[in-house]
Every structure is written in structure tokens, then in C-alpha cells.
XYZ file of C-alpha atoms in Angstrom:
185
model
C 0.142 0.101 0.203
C 1.158 3.344 -1.209
C 1.120 6.362 1.140
C -1.548 7.842 -0.813
C -3.708 4.719 0.051
C -3.087 2.623 -3.508
C -2.473 -0.754 -3.196
C -0.626 -2.636 -5.966
C 1.655 -5.444 -6.673
C 5.286 -5.028 -6.856
C 8.131 -7.104 -8.000
C 10.569 -7.647 -5.080
C 13.416 -6.047 -6.912
C 11.258 -2.889 -6.838
C 10.702 -2.375 -3.359
C 12.928 -0.343 -1.550
C 14.381 -0.649 1.743
C 13.959 1.853 4.417
C 15.298 1.889 8.104
C 15.923 -2.057 7.553
C 12.368 -2.787 6.530
C 11.713 -3.592 2.819
C 8.740 -1.081 2.081
C 7.303 0.652 -1.218
C 8.043 4.182 -0.917
C 5.373 5.328 -4.022
C 3.264 3.751 -6.520
C 4.337 6.367 -8.651
C 2.188 9.071 -7.615
C 5.229 10.865 -6.031
C 6.974 11.105 -9.251
C 3.606 12.143 -11.288
C 3.338 15.066 -8.655
C 6.786 16.128 -8.701
C 6.939 16.262 -12.267
C 3.523 18.673 -12.145
C 5.431 20.488 -9.714
C 8.352 20.995 -12.017
C 6.260 22.072 -14.930
C 4.456 24.748 -12.914
C 7.393 26.262 -12.069
C 9.786 25.486 -15.110
C 11.901 28.614 -14.828
C 12.576 28.190 -11.105
C 13.484 24.719 -11.792
C 15.916 25.318 -14.597
C 17.461 27.716 -12.296
C 17.564 24.869 -9.374
C 19.208 22.668 -11.842
C 21.677 24.967 -13.083
C 22.837 25.560 -9.794
C 23.341 22.009 -9.039
C 25.006 21.434 -12.537
C 27.504 24.183 -11.472
C 28.290 23.004 -8.168
C 28.497 19.210 -8.975
C 29.325 18.310 -12.630
C 32.901 18.638 -13.785
C 31.568 18.401 -17.436
C 29.663 21.857 -16.835
C 31.234 24.965 -18.336
C 31.083 27.041 -15.373
C 32.574 24.128 -12.855
C 35.555 25.881 -12.422
C 34.133 29.059 -10.741
C 31.804 26.937 -8.657
C 32.680 23.629 -7.546
C 36.037 23.493 -7.819
C 36.214 26.370 -5.577
C 34.276 24.592 -3.187
C 30.854 26.046 -3.583
C 28.045 23.804 -2.686
C 24.277 23.624 -2.450
C 23.011 23.180 1.024
C 21.575 19.508 1.678
C 18.137 20.830 2.101
C 18.136 22.030 -1.592
C 18.835 18.548 -2.942
C 14.693 18.690 -3.042
C 13.348 21.309 -5.449
C 10.371 21.821 -3.391
C 12.497 23.008 -0.496
C 14.269 25.108 -2.838
C 10.717 26.698 -4.052
C 9.513 26.993 -0.680
C 12.676 29.173 0.655
C 13.292 31.053 -2.747
C 9.660 31.397 -4.267
C 9.362 31.375 -8.171
C 11.739 33.079 -10.213
C 10.656 36.952 -10.652
C 10.608 37.991 -14.388
C 14.057 39.640 -15.136
C 15.750 38.324 -11.706
C 18.653 35.824 -11.478
C 19.824 33.660 -8.659
C 22.727 35.340 -6.775
C 24.716 34.368 -3.943
C 25.315 37.517 -1.390
C 28.545 36.221 -0.422
C 30.079 35.051 -3.732
C 32.540 32.669 -1.726
C 29.953 31.315 0.381
C 27.443 28.386 -0.766
C 23.654 28.258 -2.247
C 21.573 28.214 0.867
C 18.892 30.182 1.938
C 20.425 33.105 4.006
C 23.180 33.597 1.396
C 21.047 33.367 -1.787
C 18.622 36.326 -3.642
C 16.942 37.121 -6.872
C 18.890 39.824 -8.174
C 19.109 41.947 -11.416
C 21.798 41.330 -13.793
C 23.451 44.430 -13.191
C 23.502 43.864 -9.096
C 24.727 40.488 -10.247
C 27.536 41.741 -11.913
C 28.498 43.938 -9.383
C 28.717 40.838 -7.106
C 31.539 39.287 -8.721
C 35.082 38.558 -7.278
C 36.670 40.466 -9.816
C 34.225 43.873 -9.322
C 36.541 46.665 -7.928
C 35.044 48.827 -5.369
C 35.496 52.657 -4.284
C 34.376 54.031 -1.423
C 34.053 58.230 -1.611
C 32.694 60.058 1.500
C 31.368 56.841 2.945
C 29.691 55.802 -0.322
C 30.729 52.341 -1.868
C 30.023 51.729 -5.225
C 31.362 49.705 -8.097
C 34.223 51.438 -10.483
C 31.311 50.771 -12.807
C 28.914 53.363 -11.225
C 31.470 55.823 -10.147
C 32.324 55.814 -14.088
C 28.993 56.579 -14.833
C 28.392 59.428 -12.161
C 31.625 60.969 -13.197
C 32.007 60.633 -16.877
C 35.529 59.333 -16.427
C 36.120 55.898 -18.353
C 36.080 52.943 -16.173
C 40.301 52.602 -17.097
C 40.686 55.807 -16.216
C 39.386 55.219 -12.776
C 41.013 51.853 -11.993
C 44.588 53.306 -13.190
C 44.226 56.247 -10.451
C 43.240 53.014 -8.081
C 46.495 51.358 -8.874
C 48.722 54.439 -8.538
C 47.199 54.955 -5.004
C 45.255 57.985 -5.977
C 43.183 59.374 -2.798
C 39.509 58.207 -3.306
C 38.105 61.719 -3.442
C 40.614 62.836 -6.154
C 40.143 59.982 -8.300
C 36.861 60.911 -9.744
C 36.872 64.691 -9.501
C 40.201 65.483 -11.387
C 39.292 65.566 -14.710
C 41.669 64.577 -17.557
C 44.095 66.982 -18.819
C 44.349 67.322 -22.582
C 47.889 67.841 -24.120
C 48.639 68.430 -27.540
C 51.365 65.769 -29.002
C 51.665 67.069 -32.633
C 51.498 70.345 -34.634
C 48.318 69.574 -36.094
C 46.379 69.673 -32.861
C 45.421 66.331 -32.148
C 45.300 65.455 -28.381
C 45.453 62.504 -26.089
C 43.661 62.592 -22.601
C 46.600 62.189 -20.030
C 46.193 62.277 -16.116
C 48.360 64.786 -14.478
């Protein structure tokens, strides 16, 4: 007898062991219910399978950035229903993001984020704090009008944070024709 109440005849080899006793776990209803659940939440299910693949499959393209670095999926999220209960359906236009990108995929470390938020939360993202305001180099570039590489170069040279975005480029003339090239002071 299945947990759903249905009685059926099963071959001995199809009976699953559970805590030392041989009992059938399901008549197939669990698989049908799970399939229906996955179909209703197809986009979220795709995120869930992708997350597991990146962390567990050496054949996965981005395994080196996840599983090879020791990033894991928490045990609770081995079950899609638990992942769905914790994260909810994937909102349109958002992607799963780990708040601490060196941490595992687990409820308190994951959120749904925009692509811009996700790109700002990478290991390679450069941050700059000016007057207590922490922003990415990309954001400071947009605000100041300076190219990202100019800001990055000034950071590498050890410029004071406030001076990095407030100092305009100095234009100098390199030839008699008047063509000039931007250069830092």
C-alpha cells in the first residue's frame, strides 16, 4: 500500500529498503506530483538544476568557478520543493545570486537579483568608497563621466579616493596638427 492509499503488486526488486524494512515508498504518484510541480515552475526549476550542475558536474562549463572552488548547494536544496519554498518562484528579469560569492547556495546567502546587481557581486568587481559611499568602478564611471579604465588606473597608482573621480583629464597636444590625447596629471 502506497502512502496515497493505492494498493498495487510490485516485484521484489522494486521494493525499496527504508530503515531496515522493505517497504514500497511510492506507487508512482510521487513522481507524477513532482513532475507537475516542476512543470508549473519551469523557470525556477531550470535555475535549480543549473545551480546543482555548476556545483557538482565537472562537465559543466562554469564548474571551475563554482564546484572547483568548493561552492556547494545546501542539503536542504537537494529537493526542488524545499528550494521553491525558501526562494519562491523566479521573478521575471531576476537571477539567483549568492550574497557572499565565496559562500554556498543556501537560504540565507541567496537572493533574486537583477543582472546589474549580480555583475556587481563578482570576485573581480572593483569597489571604491568616497565620502562613505561605496560603489563599483562602473557606477563611479557613470556618475563622474570618466572611463572605467581611468578610474582603475588611478586606483592602482594610489590616488586619494576623492581625487580619483573629481580630477578631470588633462588634455595635451602631442603634434603640431592639434590632435591631442587625454592624459592624467
